[in-house]
N, C-alpha and C. Protein backbone atom coordinates (compact mmCIF):
# COMPACT_ATOMS: atom_id res chain seq x y z
N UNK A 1 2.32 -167.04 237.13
CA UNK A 1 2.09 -167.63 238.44
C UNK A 1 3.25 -168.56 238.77
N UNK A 2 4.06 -168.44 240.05
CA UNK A 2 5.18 -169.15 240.36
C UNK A 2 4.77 -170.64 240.66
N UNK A 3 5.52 -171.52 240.34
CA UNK A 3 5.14 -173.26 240.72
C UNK A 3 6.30 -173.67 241.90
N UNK A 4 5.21 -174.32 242.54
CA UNK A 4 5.93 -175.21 243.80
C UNK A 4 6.24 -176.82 243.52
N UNK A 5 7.11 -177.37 242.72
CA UNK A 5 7.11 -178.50 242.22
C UNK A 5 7.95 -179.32 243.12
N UNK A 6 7.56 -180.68 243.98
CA UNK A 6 8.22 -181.78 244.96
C UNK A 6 8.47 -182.77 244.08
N UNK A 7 9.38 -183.25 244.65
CA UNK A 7 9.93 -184.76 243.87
C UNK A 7 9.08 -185.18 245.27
N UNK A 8 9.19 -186.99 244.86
CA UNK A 8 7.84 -187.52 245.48
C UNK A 8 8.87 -187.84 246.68
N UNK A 9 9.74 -189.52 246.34
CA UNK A 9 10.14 -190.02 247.46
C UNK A 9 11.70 -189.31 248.14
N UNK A 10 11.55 -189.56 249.75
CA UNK A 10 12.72 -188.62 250.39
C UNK A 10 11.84 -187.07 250.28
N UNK A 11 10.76 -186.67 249.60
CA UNK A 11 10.80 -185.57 250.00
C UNK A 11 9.32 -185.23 250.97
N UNK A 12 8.14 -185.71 250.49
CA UNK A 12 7.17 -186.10 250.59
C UNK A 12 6.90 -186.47 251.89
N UNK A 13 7.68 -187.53 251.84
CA UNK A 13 7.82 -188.88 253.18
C UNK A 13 9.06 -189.79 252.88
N UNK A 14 9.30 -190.29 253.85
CA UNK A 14 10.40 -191.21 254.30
C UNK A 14 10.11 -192.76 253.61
N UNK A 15 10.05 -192.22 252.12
CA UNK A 15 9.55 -193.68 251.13
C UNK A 15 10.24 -194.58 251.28
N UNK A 16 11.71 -194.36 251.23
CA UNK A 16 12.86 -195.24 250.18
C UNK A 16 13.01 -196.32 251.57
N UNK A 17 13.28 -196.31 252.47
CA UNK A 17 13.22 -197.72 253.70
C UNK A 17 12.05 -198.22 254.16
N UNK A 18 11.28 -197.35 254.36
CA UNK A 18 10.06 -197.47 255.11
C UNK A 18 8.98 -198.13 253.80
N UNK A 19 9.07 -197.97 252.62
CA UNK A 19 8.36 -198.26 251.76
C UNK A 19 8.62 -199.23 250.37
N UNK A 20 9.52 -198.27 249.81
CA UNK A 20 10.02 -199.21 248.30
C UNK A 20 10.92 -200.04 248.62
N UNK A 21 11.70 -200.16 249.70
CA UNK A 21 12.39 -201.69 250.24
C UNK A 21 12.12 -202.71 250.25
N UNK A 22 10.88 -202.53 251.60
CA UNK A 22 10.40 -203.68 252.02
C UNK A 22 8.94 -204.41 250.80
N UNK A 23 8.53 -203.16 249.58
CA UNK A 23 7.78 -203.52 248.70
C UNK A 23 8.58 -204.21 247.85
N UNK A 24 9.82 -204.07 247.22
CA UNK A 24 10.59 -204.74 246.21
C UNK A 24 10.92 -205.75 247.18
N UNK A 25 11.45 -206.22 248.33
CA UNK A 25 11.72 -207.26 249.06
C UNK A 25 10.45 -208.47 248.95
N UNK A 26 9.67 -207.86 249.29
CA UNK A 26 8.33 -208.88 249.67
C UNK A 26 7.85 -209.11 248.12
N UNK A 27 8.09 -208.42 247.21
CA UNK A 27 7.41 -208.80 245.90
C UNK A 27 8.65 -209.88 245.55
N UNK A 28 9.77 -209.86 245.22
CA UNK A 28 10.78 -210.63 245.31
C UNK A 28 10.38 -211.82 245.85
N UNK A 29 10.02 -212.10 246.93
CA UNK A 29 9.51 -213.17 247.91
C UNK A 29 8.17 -213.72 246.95
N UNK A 30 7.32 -212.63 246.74
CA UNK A 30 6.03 -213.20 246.55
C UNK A 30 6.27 -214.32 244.80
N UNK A 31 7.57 -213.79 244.05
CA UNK A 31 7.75 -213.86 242.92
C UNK A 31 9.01 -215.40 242.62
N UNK A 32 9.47 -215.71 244.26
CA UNK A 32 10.22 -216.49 243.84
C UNK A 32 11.41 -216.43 243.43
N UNK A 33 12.16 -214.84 243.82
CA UNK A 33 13.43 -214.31 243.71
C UNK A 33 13.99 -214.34 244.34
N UNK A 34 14.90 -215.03 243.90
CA UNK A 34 15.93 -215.30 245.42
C UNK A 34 17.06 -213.99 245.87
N UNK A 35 15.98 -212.72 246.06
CA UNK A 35 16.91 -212.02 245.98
C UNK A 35 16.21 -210.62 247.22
N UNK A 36 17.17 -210.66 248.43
CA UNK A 36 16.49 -209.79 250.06
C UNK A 36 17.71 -208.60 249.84
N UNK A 37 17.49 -207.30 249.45
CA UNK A 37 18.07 -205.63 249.47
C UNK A 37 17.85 -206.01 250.95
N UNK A 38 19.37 -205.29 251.51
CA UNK A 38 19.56 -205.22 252.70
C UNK A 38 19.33 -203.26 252.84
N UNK A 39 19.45 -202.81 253.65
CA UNK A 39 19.39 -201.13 253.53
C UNK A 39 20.31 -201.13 252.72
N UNK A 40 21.86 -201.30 252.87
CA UNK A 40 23.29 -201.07 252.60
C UNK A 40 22.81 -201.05 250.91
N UNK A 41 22.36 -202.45 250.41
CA UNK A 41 22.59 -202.88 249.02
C UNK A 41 21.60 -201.55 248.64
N UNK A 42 20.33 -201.53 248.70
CA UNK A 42 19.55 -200.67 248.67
C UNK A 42 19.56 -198.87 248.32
N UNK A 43 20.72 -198.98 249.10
CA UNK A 43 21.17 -197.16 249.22
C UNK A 43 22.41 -197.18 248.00
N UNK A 44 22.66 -198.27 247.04
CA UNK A 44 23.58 -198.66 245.78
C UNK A 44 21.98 -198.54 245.13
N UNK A 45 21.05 -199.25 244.97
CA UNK A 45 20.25 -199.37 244.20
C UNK A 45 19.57 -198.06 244.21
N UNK A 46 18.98 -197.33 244.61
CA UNK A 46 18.62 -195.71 244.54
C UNK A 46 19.10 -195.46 243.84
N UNK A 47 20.48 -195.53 243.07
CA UNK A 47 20.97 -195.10 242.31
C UNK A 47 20.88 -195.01 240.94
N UNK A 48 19.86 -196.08 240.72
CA UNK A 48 19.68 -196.31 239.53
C UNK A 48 18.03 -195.33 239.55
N UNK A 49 17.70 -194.87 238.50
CA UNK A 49 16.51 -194.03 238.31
C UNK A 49 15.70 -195.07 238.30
N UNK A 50 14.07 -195.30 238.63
CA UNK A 50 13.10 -195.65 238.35
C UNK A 50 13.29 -197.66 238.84
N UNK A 51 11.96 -197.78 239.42
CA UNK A 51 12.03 -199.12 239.99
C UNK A 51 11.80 -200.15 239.14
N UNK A 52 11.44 -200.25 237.92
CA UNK A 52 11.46 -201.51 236.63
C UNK A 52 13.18 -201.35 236.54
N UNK A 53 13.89 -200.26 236.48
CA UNK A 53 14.98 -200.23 236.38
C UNK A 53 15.87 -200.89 237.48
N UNK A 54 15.62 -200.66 238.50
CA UNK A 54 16.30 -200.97 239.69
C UNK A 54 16.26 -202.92 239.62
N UNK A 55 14.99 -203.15 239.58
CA UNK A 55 14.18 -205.06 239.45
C UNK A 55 15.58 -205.45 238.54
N UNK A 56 15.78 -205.07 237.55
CA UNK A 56 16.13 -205.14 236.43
C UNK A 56 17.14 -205.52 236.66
N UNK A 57 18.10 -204.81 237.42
CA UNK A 57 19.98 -204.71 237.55
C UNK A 57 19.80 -206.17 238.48
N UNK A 58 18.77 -206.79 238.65
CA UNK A 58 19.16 -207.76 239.41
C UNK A 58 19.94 -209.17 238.54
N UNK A 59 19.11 -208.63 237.40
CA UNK A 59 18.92 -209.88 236.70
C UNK A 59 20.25 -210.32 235.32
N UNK A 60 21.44 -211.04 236.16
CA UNK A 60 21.94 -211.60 235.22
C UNK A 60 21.90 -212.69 235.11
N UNK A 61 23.02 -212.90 233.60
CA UNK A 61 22.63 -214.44 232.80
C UNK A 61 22.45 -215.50 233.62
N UNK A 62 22.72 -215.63 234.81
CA UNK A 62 22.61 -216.71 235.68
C UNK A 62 21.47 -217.03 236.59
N UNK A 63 20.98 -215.50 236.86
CA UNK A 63 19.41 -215.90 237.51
C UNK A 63 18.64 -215.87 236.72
N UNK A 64 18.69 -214.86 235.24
CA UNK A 64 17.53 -214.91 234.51
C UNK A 64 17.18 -216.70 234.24
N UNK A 65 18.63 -217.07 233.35
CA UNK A 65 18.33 -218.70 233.28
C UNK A 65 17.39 -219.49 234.46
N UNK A 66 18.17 -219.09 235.94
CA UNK A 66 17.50 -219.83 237.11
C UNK A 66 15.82 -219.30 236.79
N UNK A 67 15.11 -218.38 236.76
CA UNK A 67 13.94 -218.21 237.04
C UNK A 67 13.44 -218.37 235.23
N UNK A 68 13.84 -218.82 234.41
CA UNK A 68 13.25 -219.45 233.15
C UNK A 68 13.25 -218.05 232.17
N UNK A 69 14.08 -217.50 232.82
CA UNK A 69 13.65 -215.79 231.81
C UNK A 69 14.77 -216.00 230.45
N UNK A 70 13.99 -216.63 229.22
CA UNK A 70 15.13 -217.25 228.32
C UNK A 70 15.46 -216.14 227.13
N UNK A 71 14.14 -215.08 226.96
CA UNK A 71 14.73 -214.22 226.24
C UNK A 71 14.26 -212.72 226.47
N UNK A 72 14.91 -211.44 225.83
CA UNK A 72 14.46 -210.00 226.37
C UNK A 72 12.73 -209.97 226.82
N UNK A 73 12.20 -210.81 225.79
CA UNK A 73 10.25 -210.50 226.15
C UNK A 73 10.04 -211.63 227.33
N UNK A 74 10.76 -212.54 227.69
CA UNK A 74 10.45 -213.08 228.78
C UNK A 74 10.76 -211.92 230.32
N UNK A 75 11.93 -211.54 229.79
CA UNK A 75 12.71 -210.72 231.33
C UNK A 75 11.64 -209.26 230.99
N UNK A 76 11.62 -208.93 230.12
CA UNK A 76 10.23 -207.65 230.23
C UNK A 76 9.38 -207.95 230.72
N UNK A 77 8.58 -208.89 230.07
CA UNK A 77 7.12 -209.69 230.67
C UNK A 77 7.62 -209.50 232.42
N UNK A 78 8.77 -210.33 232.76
CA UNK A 78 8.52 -210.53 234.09
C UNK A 78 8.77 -208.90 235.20
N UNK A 79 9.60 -208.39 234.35
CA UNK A 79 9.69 -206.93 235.11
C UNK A 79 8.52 -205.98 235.32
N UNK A 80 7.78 -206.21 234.02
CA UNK A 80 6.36 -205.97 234.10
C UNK A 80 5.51 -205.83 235.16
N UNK A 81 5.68 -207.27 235.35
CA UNK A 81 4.38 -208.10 236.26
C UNK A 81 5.16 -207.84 237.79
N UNK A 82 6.38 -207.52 238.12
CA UNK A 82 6.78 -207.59 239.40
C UNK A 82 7.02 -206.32 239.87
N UNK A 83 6.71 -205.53 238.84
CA UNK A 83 6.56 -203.88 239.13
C UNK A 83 5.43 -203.55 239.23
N UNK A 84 4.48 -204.14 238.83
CA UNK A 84 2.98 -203.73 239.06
C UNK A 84 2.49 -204.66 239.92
N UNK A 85 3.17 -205.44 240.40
CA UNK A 85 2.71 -205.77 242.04
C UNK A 85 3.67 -205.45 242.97
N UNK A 86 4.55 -205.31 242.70
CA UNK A 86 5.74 -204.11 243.93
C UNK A 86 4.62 -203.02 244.44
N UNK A 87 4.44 -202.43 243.32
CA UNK A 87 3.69 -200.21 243.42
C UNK A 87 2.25 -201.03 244.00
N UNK A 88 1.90 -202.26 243.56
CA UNK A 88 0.43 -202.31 244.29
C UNK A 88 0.79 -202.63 246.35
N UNK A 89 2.04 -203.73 246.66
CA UNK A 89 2.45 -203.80 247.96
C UNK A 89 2.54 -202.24 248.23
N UNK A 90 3.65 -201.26 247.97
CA UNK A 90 4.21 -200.07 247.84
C UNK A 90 2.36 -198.84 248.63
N UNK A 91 2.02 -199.52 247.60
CA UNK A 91 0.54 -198.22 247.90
C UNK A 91 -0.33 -198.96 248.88
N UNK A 92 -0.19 -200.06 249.65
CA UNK A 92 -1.02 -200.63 250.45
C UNK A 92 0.22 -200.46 252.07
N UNK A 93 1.46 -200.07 251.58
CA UNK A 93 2.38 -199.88 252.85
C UNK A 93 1.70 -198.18 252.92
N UNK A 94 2.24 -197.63 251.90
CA UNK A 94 1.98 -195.83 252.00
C UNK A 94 0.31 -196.03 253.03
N UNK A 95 -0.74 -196.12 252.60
CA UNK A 95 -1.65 -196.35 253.34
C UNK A 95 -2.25 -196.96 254.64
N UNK A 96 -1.43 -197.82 254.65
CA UNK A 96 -1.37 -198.12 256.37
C UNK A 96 -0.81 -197.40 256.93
N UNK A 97 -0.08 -196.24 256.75
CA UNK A 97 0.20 -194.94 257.43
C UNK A 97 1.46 -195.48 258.07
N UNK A 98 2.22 -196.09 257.56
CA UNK A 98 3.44 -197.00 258.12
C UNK A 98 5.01 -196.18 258.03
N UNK A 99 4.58 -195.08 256.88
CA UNK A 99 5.56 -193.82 256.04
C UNK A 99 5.54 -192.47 256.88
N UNK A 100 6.44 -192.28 257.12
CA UNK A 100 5.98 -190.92 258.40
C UNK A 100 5.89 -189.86 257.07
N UNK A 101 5.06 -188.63 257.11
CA UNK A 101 5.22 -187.53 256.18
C UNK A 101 6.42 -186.82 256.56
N UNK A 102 7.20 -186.40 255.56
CA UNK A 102 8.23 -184.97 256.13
C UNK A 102 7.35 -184.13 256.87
N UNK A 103 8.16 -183.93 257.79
CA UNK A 103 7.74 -182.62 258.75
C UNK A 103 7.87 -181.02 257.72
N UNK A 104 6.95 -180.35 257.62
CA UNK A 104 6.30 -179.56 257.41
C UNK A 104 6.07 -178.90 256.13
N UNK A 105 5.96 -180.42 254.94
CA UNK A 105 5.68 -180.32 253.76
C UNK A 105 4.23 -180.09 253.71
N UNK A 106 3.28 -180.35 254.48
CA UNK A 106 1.77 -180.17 254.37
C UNK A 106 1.60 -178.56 254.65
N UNK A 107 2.11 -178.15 255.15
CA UNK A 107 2.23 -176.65 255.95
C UNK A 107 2.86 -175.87 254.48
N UNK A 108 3.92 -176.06 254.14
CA UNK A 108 3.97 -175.17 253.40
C UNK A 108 3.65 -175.35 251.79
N UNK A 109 2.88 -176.56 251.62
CA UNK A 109 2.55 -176.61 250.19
C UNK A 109 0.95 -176.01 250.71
N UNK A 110 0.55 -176.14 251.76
CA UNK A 110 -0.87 -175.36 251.99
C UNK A 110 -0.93 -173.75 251.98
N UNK A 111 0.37 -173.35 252.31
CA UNK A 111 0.84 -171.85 252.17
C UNK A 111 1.06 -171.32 250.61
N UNK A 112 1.71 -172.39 249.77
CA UNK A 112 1.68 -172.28 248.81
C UNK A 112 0.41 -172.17 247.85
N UNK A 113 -0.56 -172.70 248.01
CA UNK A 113 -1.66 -172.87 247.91
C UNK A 113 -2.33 -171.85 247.94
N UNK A 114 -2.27 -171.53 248.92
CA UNK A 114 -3.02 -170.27 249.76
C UNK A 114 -2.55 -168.88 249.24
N UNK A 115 -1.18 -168.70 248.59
CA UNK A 115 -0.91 -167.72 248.06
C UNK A 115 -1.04 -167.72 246.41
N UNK A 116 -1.45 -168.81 245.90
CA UNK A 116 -1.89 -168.72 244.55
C UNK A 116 -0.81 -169.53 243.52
N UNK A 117 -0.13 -169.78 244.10
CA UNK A 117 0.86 -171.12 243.21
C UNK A 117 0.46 -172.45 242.78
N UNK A 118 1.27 -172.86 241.58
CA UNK A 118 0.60 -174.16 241.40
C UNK A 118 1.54 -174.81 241.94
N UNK A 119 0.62 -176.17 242.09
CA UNK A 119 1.82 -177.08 242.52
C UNK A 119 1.59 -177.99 242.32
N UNK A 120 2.32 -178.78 241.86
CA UNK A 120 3.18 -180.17 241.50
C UNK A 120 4.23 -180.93 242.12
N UNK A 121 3.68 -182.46 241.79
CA UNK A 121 4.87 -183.57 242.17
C UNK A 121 5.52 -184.10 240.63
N UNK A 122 6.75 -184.07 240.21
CA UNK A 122 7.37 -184.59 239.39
C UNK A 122 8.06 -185.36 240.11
N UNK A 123 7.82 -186.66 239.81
CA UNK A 123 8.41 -188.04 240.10
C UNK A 123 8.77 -189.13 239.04
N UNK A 124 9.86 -190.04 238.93
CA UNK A 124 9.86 -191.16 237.96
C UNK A 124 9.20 -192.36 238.22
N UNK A 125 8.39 -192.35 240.09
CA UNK A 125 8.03 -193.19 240.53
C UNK A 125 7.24 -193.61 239.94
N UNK A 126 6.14 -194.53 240.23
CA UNK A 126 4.79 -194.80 239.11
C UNK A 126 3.93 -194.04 239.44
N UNK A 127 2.72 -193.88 238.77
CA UNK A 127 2.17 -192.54 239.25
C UNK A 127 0.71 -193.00 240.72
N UNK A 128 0.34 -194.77 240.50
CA UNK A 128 -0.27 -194.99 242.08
C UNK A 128 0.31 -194.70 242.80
N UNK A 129 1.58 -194.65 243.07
CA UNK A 129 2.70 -194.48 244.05
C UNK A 129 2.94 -193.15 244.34
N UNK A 130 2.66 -192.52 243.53
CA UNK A 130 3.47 -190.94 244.00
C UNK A 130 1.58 -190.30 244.31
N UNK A 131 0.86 -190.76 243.78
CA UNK A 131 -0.68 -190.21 244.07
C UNK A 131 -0.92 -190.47 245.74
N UNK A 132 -0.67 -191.67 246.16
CA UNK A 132 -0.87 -192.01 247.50
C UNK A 132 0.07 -191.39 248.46
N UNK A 133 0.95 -191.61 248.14
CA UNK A 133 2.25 -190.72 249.16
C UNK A 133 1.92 -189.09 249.14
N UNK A 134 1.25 -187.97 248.28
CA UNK A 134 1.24 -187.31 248.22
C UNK A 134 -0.59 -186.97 248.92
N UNK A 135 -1.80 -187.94 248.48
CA UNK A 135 -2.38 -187.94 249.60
C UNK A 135 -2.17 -188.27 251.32
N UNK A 136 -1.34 -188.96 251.39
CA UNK A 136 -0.91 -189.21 252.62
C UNK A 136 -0.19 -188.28 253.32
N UNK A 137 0.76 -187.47 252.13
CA UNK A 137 1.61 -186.10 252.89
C UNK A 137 0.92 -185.30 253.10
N UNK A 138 0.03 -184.70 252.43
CA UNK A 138 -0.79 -183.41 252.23
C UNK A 138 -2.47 -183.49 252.39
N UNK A 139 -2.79 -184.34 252.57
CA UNK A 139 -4.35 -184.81 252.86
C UNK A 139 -5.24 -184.86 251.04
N UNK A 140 -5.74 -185.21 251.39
CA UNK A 140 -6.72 -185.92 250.14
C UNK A 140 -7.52 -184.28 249.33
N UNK A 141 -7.62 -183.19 250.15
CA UNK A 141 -8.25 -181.89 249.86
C UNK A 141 -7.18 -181.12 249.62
N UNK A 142 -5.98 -181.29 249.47
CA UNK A 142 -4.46 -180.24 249.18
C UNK A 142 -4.01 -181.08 248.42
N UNK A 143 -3.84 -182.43 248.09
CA UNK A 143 -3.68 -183.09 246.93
C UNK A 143 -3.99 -182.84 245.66
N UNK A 144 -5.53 -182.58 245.52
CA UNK A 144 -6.14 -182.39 244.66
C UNK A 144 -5.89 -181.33 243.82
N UNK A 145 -5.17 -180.42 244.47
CA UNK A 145 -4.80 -179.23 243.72
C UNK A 145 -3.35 -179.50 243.08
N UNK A 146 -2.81 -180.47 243.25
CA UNK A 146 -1.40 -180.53 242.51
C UNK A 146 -1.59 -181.50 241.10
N UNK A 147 -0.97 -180.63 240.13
CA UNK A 147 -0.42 -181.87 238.91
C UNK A 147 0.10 -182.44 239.54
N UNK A 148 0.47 -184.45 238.99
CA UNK A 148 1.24 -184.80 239.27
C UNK A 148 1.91 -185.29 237.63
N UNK A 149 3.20 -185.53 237.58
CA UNK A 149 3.88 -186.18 236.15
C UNK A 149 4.46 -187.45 236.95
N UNK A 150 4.42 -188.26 236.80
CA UNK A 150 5.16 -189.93 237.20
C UNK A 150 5.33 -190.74 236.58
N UNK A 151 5.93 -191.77 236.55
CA UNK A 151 5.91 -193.02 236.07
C UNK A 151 6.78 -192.39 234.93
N UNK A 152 6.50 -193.33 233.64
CA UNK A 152 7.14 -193.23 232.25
C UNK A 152 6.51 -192.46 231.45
N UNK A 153 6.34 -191.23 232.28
CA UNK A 153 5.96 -189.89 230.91
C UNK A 153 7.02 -189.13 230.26
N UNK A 154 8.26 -189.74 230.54
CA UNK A 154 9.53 -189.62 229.65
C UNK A 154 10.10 -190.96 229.45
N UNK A 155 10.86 -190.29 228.39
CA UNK A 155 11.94 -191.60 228.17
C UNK A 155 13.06 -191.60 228.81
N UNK A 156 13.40 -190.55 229.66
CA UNK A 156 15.25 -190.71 230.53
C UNK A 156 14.66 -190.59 231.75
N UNK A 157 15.22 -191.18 232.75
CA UNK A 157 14.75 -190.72 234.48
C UNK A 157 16.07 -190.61 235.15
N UNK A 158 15.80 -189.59 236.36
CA UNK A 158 16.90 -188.71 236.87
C UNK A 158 18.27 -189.95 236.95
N UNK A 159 19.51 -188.90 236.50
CA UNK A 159 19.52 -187.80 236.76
C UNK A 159 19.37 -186.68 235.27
N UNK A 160 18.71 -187.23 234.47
CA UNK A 160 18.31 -186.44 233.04
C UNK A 160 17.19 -185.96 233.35
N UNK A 161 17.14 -184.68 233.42
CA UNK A 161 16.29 -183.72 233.46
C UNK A 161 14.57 -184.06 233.14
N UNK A 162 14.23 -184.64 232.17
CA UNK A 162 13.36 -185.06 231.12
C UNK A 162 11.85 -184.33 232.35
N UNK A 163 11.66 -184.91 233.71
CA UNK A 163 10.87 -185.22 234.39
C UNK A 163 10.45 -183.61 234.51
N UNK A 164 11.41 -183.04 235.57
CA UNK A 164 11.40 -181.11 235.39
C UNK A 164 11.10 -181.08 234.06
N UNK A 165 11.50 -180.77 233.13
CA UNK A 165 11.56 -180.01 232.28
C UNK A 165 9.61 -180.39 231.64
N UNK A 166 9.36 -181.55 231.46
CA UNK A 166 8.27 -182.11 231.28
C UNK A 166 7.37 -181.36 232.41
N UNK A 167 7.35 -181.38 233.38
CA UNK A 167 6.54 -180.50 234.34
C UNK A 167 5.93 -179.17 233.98
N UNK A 168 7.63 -178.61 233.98
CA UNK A 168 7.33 -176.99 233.65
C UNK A 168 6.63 -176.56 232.04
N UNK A 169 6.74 -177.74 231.25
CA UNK A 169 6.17 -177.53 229.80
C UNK A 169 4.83 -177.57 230.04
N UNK A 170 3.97 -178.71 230.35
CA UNK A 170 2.98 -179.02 230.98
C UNK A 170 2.26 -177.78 232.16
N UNK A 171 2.81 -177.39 232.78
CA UNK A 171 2.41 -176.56 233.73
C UNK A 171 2.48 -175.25 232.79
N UNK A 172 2.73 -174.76 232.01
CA UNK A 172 3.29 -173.49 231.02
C UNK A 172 4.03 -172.38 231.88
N UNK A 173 5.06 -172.88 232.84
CA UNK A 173 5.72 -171.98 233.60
C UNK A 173 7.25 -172.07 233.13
N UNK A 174 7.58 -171.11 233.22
CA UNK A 174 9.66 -171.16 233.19
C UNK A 174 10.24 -171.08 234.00
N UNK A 175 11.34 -171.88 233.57
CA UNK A 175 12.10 -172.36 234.93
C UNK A 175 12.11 -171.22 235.64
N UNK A 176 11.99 -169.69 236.03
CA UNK A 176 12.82 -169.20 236.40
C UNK A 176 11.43 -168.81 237.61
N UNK A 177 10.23 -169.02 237.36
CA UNK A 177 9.30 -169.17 238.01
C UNK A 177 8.68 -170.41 238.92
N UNK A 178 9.84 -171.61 239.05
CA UNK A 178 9.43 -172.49 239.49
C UNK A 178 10.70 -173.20 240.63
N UNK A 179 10.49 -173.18 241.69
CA UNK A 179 11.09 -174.12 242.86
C UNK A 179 10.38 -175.13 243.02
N UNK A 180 11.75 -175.85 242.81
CA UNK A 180 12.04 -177.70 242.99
C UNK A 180 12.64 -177.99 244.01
N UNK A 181 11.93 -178.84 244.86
CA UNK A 181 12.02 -179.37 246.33
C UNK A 181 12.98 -180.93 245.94
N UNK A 182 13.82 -180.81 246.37
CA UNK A 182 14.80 -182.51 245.74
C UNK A 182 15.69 -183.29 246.62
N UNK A 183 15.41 -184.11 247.10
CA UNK A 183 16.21 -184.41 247.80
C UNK A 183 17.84 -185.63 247.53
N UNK A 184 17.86 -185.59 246.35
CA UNK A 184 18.71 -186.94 246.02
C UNK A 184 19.57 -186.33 244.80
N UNK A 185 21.36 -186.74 245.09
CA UNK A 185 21.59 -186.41 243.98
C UNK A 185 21.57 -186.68 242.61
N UNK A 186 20.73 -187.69 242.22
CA UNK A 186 20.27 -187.79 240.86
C UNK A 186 19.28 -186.92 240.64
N UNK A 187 18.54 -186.17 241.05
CA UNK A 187 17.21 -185.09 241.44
C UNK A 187 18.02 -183.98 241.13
N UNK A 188 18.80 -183.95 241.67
CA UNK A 188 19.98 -182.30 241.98
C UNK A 188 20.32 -182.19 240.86
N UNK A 189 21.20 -183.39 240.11
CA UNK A 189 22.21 -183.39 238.86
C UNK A 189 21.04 -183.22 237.46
């Protein structure tokens, strides 16, 4: 059986401005970071795989000191705690319907559907995050029919394969039976 597998954000919906910006911005705020992603800085930060990762590059020896982060289990602890209230802002933006869906991803993962494929979201996002965006793209009754893999169910995130390849193991399909919807070149590579 052939698989229809989406990466979540950019493909889904219009996450990365409309959503994980203004969620890492305002958690920043809520956290006492003196630190506002403009789009510009933002479209540098994408670059890095996965959003504990992204928090992370903020933090050198000079702010960690400023915000009391004195050793690695302090700056974990705090990446922790500001990533799991980012994805909680993050899934309360996706839900206010504030994220437009891609135009005519509901249509053809319902076609897909309809012709007997599985389908899946492989994402590095967290997995509240890619669950809501993907109810929100596809409705709560076409959702239900997709695996999803997210968050840290590998140890490398794009552009290392780990995420695909983890999918298609999981799903018991080969690559040669499965299209990947991607929009980013760490996704591509």
């Amino acid at each position: 059986m052939p698989a229809l597998i989406f990466d979540c954000d950019g493909v889904l919906a219009d996450t990365e401005q409309y959503g994980h910006l203004p969620a890492f911005n305002r958690t920043f705020a809520d956290f006492g970071v003196p630190v506002q992603w403009s789009v510009e800085e933002y479209a540098e930060k994408v670059k890095i795989g996965g959003g504990k990762e992204r928090m992370r590059s903020i933090l050198t020896p000079s702010l960690a000191q400023t915000l009391g982060l004195q050793d690695d289990d302090a700056v974990n602890s705090a990446v922790l705690a500001w990533h799991q209230h980012k994805t909680g802002v993050y899934k309360a933006l996706v839900e206010s319907g504030i994220m437009p869906a891609r135009p005519g991803i509901a249509r053809i993962a319902r076609e897909a559907h309809d012709a007997g494929w599985t389908l899946a979201v492989a994402s590095t996002s967290a997995e509240p995050a890619v669950r809501a965006v993907l109810a929100h793209a596809v409705g709560d009754d076409l959702a239900a029919h997709f695996s999803v893999f997210a968050g840290d169910v590998v140890p490398a995130k794009k552009p290392a394969p780990d995420i695909y390849l983890f999918a298609l193991k999981e799903l018991g399909v080969e690559p040669a039976d499965a299209i990947v919807v991607e929009d980013s070149a760490n996704g591509l590579r």
